[in-house]
Tab-separated table of C-alpha atoms in Angstrom:
chain	number	residue	atom	x	y	z
Z	466	MET	CA	20.733	75.659	-95.750
Z	467	GLN	CA	17.598	74.934	-93.774
Z	468	PHE	CA	14.416	73.895	-95.419
Z	469	GLN	CA	12.351	77.013	-95.271
Z	470	ASN	CA	9.740	76.801	-97.900
Z	471	ASN	CA	6.464	77.256	-96.128
Z	472	LYS	CA	4.058	76.333	-98.845
Z	473	CYS	CA	1.668	73.831	-97.395
Z	474	ILE	CA	1.972	71.350	-100.207
Z	475	ASN	CA	5.748	71.310	-99.903
Z	476	ARG	CA	5.480	70.593	-96.212
Z	477	VAL	CA	3.197	67.688	-96.926
Z	478	ILE	CA	5.469	66.353	-99.625
Z	479	ILE	CA	8.649	66.486	-97.608
Z	480	THR	CA	6.939	64.911	-94.615
Z	481	ALA	CA	5.572	62.137	-96.803
Z	482	ILE	CA	8.942	61.422	-98.328
Z	483	PHE	CA	10.723	61.201	-94.993
Z	484	SER	CA	7.918	59.150	-93.497
Z	485	SER	CA	7.981	56.698	-96.385
Z	486	ILE	CA	11.683	56.131	-96.031
Z	487	ALA	CA	11.297	55.606	-92.299
Z	488	ILE	CA	8.440	53.179	-92.881
Z	489	ILE	CA	10.379	51.178	-95.429
Z	490	ILE	CA	13.352	50.904	-93.118
Z	491	SER	CA	11.091	49.801	-90.266
Z	492	TYR	CA	9.366	47.307	-92.526
Z	493	ILE	CA	12.635	45.679	-93.486
Z	494	GLU	CA	13.515	45.545	-89.814
Z	495	THR	CA	10.467	43.465	-89.023
Z	496	PHE	CA	12.145	40.654	-90.916
Z	497	ILE	CA	15.308	40.842	-88.901
Z	498	ASN	CA	14.565	38.726	-85.864
Z	499	ILE	CA	17.699	38.385	-83.889
Z	500	PRO	CA	16.936	35.530	-81.502
Z	501	VAL	CA	17.751	37.554	-78.443
Z	502	ILE	CA	16.087	37.097	-75.095
Z	503	PHE	CA	13.528	39.691	-75.907
Z	504	PRO	CA	10.489	39.100	-78.083
Z	505	GLY	CA	9.569	42.001	-80.286
Z	506	PHE	CA	13.109	43.233	-80.472
Z	507	LYS	CA	13.762	45.750	-83.211
Z	508	LEU	CA	16.872	47.490	-84.445
Z	509	GLY	CA	15.989	51.138	-84.448
Z	510	LEU	CA	17.446	52.046	-87.806
Z	511	ALA	CA	14.457	54.187	-88.743
Z	512	ASN	CA	15.768	56.723	-86.257
Z	513	ILE	CA	18.245	57.733	-88.924
Z	514	VAL	CA	15.412	59.437	-90.746
Z	515	VAL	CA	14.174	61.099	-87.570
Z	516	ILE	CA	17.592	62.464	-86.721
Z	517	VAL	CA	18.207	63.784	-90.212
Z	518	ALA	CA	14.802	65.444	-89.991
Z	519	LEU	CA	15.732	66.954	-86.621
Z	520	TYR	CA	18.876	68.477	-88.032
Z	521	LYS	CA	17.796	69.502	-91.511
Z	522	LEU	CA	14.113	70.249	-91.050
Z	523	SER	CA	12.695	71.056	-87.659
Z	524	PHE	CA	11.408	69.428	-84.507
Z	525	ARG	CA	7.843	69.427	-85.801
Z	526	TYR	CA	8.748	67.479	-88.887
Z	527	ALA	CA	10.791	64.968	-86.938
Z	528	PHE	CA	8.012	64.482	-84.423
Z	529	ILE	CA	5.306	63.935	-87.010
Z	530	ILE	CA	7.472	61.688	-89.149
Z	531	ASN	CA	8.262	59.503	-86.161
Z	532	ILE	CA	4.606	59.275	-85.140
Z	533	ILE	CA	3.493	58.394	-88.644
Z	534	ARG	CA	6.148	55.723	-88.907
Z	535	ILE	CA	5.268	54.183	-85.561
Z	536	LEU	CA	1.532	54.293	-86.199
Z	537	ILE	CA	1.666	52.673	-89.589
Z	538	ILE	CA	4.116	49.953	-88.645
Z	539	GLY	CA	2.309	49.410	-85.365
Z	540	ILE	CA	-1.121	49.101	-86.954
Z	541	LEU	CA	0.109	46.866	-89.744
Z	542	PHE	CA	2.394	44.604	-87.804
Z	543	GLY	CA	1.822	45.090	-84.145
Z	544	SER	CA	-0.762	44.607	-81.491
Z	545	MET	CA	-2.612	47.120	-79.397
Z	546	TYR	CA	-0.133	46.748	-76.579
Z	547	SER	CA	2.955	47.078	-78.703
Z	548	LEU	CA	1.480	50.199	-80.256
Z	549	ILE	CA	1.121	51.828	-76.845
Z	550	TYR	CA	4.699	51.025	-75.928
Z	551	SER	CA	6.097	52.178	-79.256
Z	552	ILE	CA	4.248	55.474	-79.296
Z	553	SER	CA	5.319	56.333	-75.770
Z	554	GLY	CA	8.896	55.419	-76.589
Z	555	GLY	CA	8.862	57.321	-79.854
Z	556	VAL	CA	7.358	60.493	-78.432
Z	557	ALA	CA	9.734	60.586	-75.489
Z	558	SER	CA	12.671	59.810	-77.739
Z	559	VAL	CA	12.073	62.628	-80.211
Z	560	ILE	CA	11.348	65.194	-77.532
Z	561	LEU	CA	14.485	64.346	-75.615
Z	562	MET	CA	16.620	64.233	-78.706
Z	563	TYR	CA	15.420	67.699	-79.582
Z	564	LEU	CA	16.134	69.052	-76.109
Z	565	VAL	CA	19.628	67.595	-76.156
Z	566	LEU	CA	20.150	68.948	-79.643
Z	567	LYS	CA	19.330	72.425	-78.430
Z	568	THR	CA	21.988	72.294	-75.743
Z	569	ALA	CA	24.532	71.604	-78.494
Z	570	LYS	CA	26.596	69.450	-76.189
Z	571	PHE	CA	26.562	66.225	-78.167
Z	572	SER	CA	27.158	65.265	-81.756
Z	573	GLN	CA	24.725	63.326	-83.909
Z	574	ILE	CA	26.178	60.159	-82.473
Z	575	GLY	CA	25.492	61.156	-78.890
Z	576	ILE	CA	21.979	62.254	-79.774
Z	577	ALA	CA	21.284	59.005	-81.572
Z	578	ILE	CA	22.494	57.008	-78.571
Z	579	ILE	CA	20.333	59.049	-76.238
Z	580	GLY	CA	17.357	58.689	-78.577
Z	581	SER	CA	17.509	54.934	-78.836
Z	582	ASN	CA	18.125	54.419	-75.121
Z	583	ILE	CA	15.240	56.696	-74.156
Z	584	HIS	CA	12.991	54.867	-76.565
Z	585	ASN	CA	13.884	51.523	-75.006
Z	586	LEU	CA	13.676	52.798	-71.462
Z	587	VAL	CA	10.256	54.377	-71.881
Z	588	GLN	CA	8.937	51.281	-73.630
Z	589	VAL	CA	10.098	49.111	-70.757
Z	590	LEU	CA	8.628	51.459	-68.166
Z	591	VAL	CA	5.258	51.620	-69.879
Z	592	ALA	CA	5.229	47.851	-70.265
Z	593	THR	CA	6.068	47.410	-66.592
Z	594	ILE	CA	3.216	49.680	-65.561
Z	595	LEU	CA	0.672	48.215	-67.954
Z	596	LEU	CA	1.467	44.592	-67.293
Z	597	GLN	CA	1.983	45.145	-63.566
Z	598	ASN	CA	5.079	43.073	-63.915
Z	599	SER	CA	8.490	44.200	-62.799
Z	600	MET	CA	10.381	41.287	-64.282
Z	601	ILE	CA	10.687	43.150	-67.535
Z	602	LEU	CA	13.054	45.543	-65.824
Z	603	SER	CA	15.640	42.804	-65.688
Z	604	TYR	CA	16.143	43.308	-69.406
Z	605	LEU	CA	17.412	46.822	-68.852
Z	606	PRO	CA	21.146	46.052	-68.793
Z	607	ILE	CA	21.162	44.298	-72.127
Z	608	LEU	CA	18.773	46.842	-73.588
Z	609	ILE	CA	21.097	49.660	-72.619
Z	610	LEU	CA	24.095	47.901	-74.127
Z	611	ILE	CA	22.428	47.043	-77.394
Z	612	GLY	CA	20.688	50.425	-77.477
Z	613	THR	CA	24.025	52.158	-77.157
Z	614	ILE	CA	25.632	50.085	-79.896
Z	615	MET	CA	22.730	50.548	-82.277
Z	616	GLY	CA	22.528	54.212	-81.361
Z	617	PHE	CA	26.145	54.582	-82.294
Z	618	ILE	CA	25.567	52.988	-85.686
Z	619	VAL	CA	22.472	55.114	-86.311
Z	620	GLY	CA	24.397	58.215	-85.280
Z	621	VAL	CA	27.292	57.514	-87.608
Z	622	ILE	CA	24.982	56.904	-90.556
Z	623	SER	CA	22.964	60.025	-89.755
Z	624	LYS	CA	26.144	62.048	-89.565
Z	625	ILE	CA	27.269	60.839	-92.984
Z	626	ILE	CA	23.898	61.561	-94.540
Z	627	ILE	CA	23.679	65.033	-93.054
Z	628	ARG	CA	27.154	65.826	-94.250
Z	629	ARG	CA	26.317	64.630	-97.729
Z	630	ILE	CA	23.195	66.761	-97.782
Z	631	ASP	CA	25.219	69.763	-96.666
Z	632	ASP	CA	27.854	69.145	-99.308
Z	633	ARG	CA	25.322	68.908	-102.064
Z	634	VAL	CA	23.544	72.043	-101.064
Z	635	SER	CA	26.498	74.356	-100.654
X	433	MET	CA	31.299	67.841	-79.016
X	434	LYS	CA	32.627	64.415	-79.468
X	435	LYS	CA	34.069	64.408	-75.967
X	436	ASN	CA	30.626	64.436	-74.370
X	437	ASP	CA	29.714	61.473	-76.500
X	438	TYR	CA	32.514	59.436	-74.999
X	439	ILE	CA	31.411	60.370	-71.524
X	440	LEU	CA	27.873	59.378	-72.393
X	441	ILE	CA	28.890	55.978	-73.714
X	442	THR	CA	31.079	55.276	-70.704
X	443	VAL	CA	28.339	56.251	-68.286
X	444	LEU	CA	25.807	54.072	-70.086
X	445	VAL	CA	28.056	51.019	-70.131
X	446	PHE	CA	28.770	51.602	-66.473
X	447	VAL	CA	25.099	51.894	-65.551
X	448	SER	CA	24.370	48.767	-67.536
X	449	GLY	CA	27.064	46.875	-65.653
X	450	ILE	CA	25.808	48.027	-62.282
X	451	LEU	CA	22.222	47.066	-63.105
X	452	LEU	CA	23.371	43.648	-64.259
X	453	PHE	CA	25.211	43.158	-61.006
X	454	LEU	CA	22.281	44.294	-58.905
X	455	PHE	CA	19.809	42.090	-60.708
X	456	ASN	CA	21.992	39.041	-60.402
X	457	LEU	CA	22.267	39.372	-56.668
X	458	ASN	CA	18.628	38.431	-56.448
X	459	LYS	CA	18.651	35.254	-58.408
X	460	ASN	CA	19.787	32.589	-56.036
X	461	ASN	CA	19.472	28.867	-56.051
X	462	ASP	CA	16.587	28.818	-53.685
X	463	SER	CA	14.183	27.818	-56.412
X	464	ASN	CA	11.730	25.111	-55.679
X	465	ILE	CA	8.269	25.664	-56.946
X	466	VAL	CA	6.785	26.286	-60.326
X	467	LEU	CA	3.672	28.416	-60.222
X	468	VAL	CA	1.259	28.414	-63.095
X	469	LYS	CA	-1.271	31.192	-62.785
X	470	ARG	CA	-4.306	31.899	-64.860
X	471	ASN	CA	-6.649	34.608	-63.605
X	472	ASP	CA	-7.168	33.483	-60.024
X	473	THR	CA	-6.192	29.872	-60.327
X	474	VAL	CA	-2.715	28.980	-59.192
X	475	LEU	CA	-1.183	25.578	-59.738
X	476	GLU	CA	1.988	24.667	-57.941
X	477	TYR	CA	4.500	22.048	-58.878
X	478	LYS	CA	7.904	21.055	-57.677
X	479	LEU	CA	10.834	22.074	-59.806
X	480	ASP	CA	12.685	18.866	-59.013
X	481	GLU	CA	10.155	16.511	-60.514
X	482	ASP	CA	10.086	16.128	-64.247
X	483	ARG	CA	6.606	16.368	-65.618
X	484	ILE	CA	4.491	17.693	-68.425
X	485	ILE	CA	1.582	19.966	-67.606
X	486	ASN	CA	-1.345	20.217	-69.969
X	487	LEU	CA	-3.486	23.310	-69.756
X	488	GLU	CA	-6.949	24.036	-71.057
X	489	PRO	CA	-6.929	26.193	-74.218
X	490	TYR	CA	-4.038	24.127	-75.249
X	491	MET	CA	-0.684	24.836	-73.743
X	492	LYS	CA	1.882	22.257	-72.723
X	493	ILE	CA	4.535	23.088	-70.190
X	494	GLN	CA	7.450	20.810	-69.519
X	495	ILE	CA	9.447	20.660	-66.327
X	496	LYS	CA	12.652	18.774	-66.907
X	497	ASN	CA	16.079	18.879	-65.292
X	498	LYS	CA	14.942	21.760	-63.113
X	499	LYS	CA	14.060	23.808	-66.181
X	500	VAL	CA	10.633	24.965	-67.262
X	501	LYS	CA	9.799	25.369	-70.910
X	502	VAL	CA	6.682	25.738	-72.998
X	503	ILE	CA	6.541	23.009	-75.592
X	504	GLU	CA	3.215	23.649	-77.272
X	505	THR	CA	0.767	26.514	-77.305
X	506	SER	CA	-2.267	27.636	-79.164
X	507	CYS	CA	-1.510	31.327	-79.086
X	508	ILE	CA	-0.774	33.210	-82.269
X	509	ASN	CA	2.545	34.861	-81.636
X	510	LYS	CA	4.130	31.905	-79.857
X	511	ILE	CA	6.297	34.246	-77.862
X	512	CYS	CA	6.128	31.941	-74.856
X	513	TYR	CA	7.268	29.104	-77.032
X	514	ARG	CA	10.255	31.023	-78.379
X	515	HIS	CA	11.257	32.018	-74.872
X	516	ARG	CA	14.052	29.899	-73.554
X	517	TYR	CA	13.638	27.864	-70.404
X	518	ILE	CA	13.395	29.484	-67.014
X	519	SER	CA	15.111	27.977	-64.033
X	520	LYS	CA	15.773	30.637	-61.426
X	521	THR	CA	13.626	32.223	-58.779
X	522	ASN	CA	11.345	35.007	-59.976
X	523	GLU	CA	11.906	34.246	-63.634
X	524	GLN	CA	8.691	34.209	-65.595
X	525	ILE	CA	7.166	33.127	-68.856
X	526	VAL	CA	4.063	35.071	-69.747
X	527	CYS	CA	1.476	34.237	-72.376
X	528	ILE	CA	-0.879	37.175	-72.698
X	529	PRO	CA	-3.438	35.695	-75.137
X	530	ASN	CA	-3.842	32.651	-72.923
X	531	LYS	CA	-3.556	34.747	-69.769
X	532	ILE	CA	-1.008	32.426	-68.259
X	533	VAL	CA	1.954	33.362	-66.101
X	534	ILE	CA	4.517	30.692	-65.295
X	535	GLU	CA	6.749	31.642	-62.441
X	536	ILE	CA	9.471	30.069	-60.340
X	537	LYS	CA	9.499	30.741	-56.656
X	538	GLY	CA	11.553	29.648	-53.746
X	539	GLY	CA	10.242	28.215	-50.553
X	540	ASP	CA	8.285	25.139	-49.760
X	541	LEU	CA	5.477	23.461	-51.477
X	542	LYS	CA	2.558	23.034	-49.134
X	543	TYR	CA	0.602	20.461	-51.073
X	544	ASP	CA	1.132	18.613	-54.262
X	545	ALA	CA	-0.305	20.438	-57.265
X	546	ILE	CA	-3.102	22.373	-55.660
X	547	SER	CA	-5.381	25.004	-57.066
X	548	LYS	CA	-6.525	27.851	-54.906
């Protein structure tokens, strides 16, 4: 069953609920500082919400929910620069996840891995351009590895949630 | 659909390995000088000599055992402070609030601690 109720208030409500969950997850993540090489390193668990939204709602919902989450967490806890990186990463990530979803060639796990890696990659690229500093690119290998692992975890959790939602509804 | 996922993961791990290899080719032991840049001022120091560098809006950099580390700063986030030491050519520590870039370069030192 797809969410099809088009009443404006229902759209607002469902968006708010998803966004809140994403924000809470992101907020908890700000406390998890794994002392890795990279400052400002975040586990992308909030992507679970975005992926569930992509599958059960629509691209528009997922996009807006991701933007809201990034904006609020960025404004509350981040700096101007980190906001620019996050937004670029988030926008690119959702768009690409949607495109890959449409081709129906990957499962939730593959899409989650792609999403998190694109997010990291775009963030690094934007940072390289803005800071005029190509040393940041040397973090790419470890970012890809950790991005893939985290993407896998996010994908598995998303898959379980989506299946549970499907079970409940049918 | 799961099959494509496996391919994806393999490709990514592979790419990551290749990048790691490529990046490590560059870092050699030809590291000699520590550059401390702020705006247009560049200070140069030898990597071999242990010393502590004090900078203006409060930042202390320590060169010891051929490693460069930030031991005290006045910036808010203290990212430079949490960064580990750097010791190889082209590695950098950047402090954006203080506008300082600490870099290690190879080659020869022309003078002793100059500012251009």
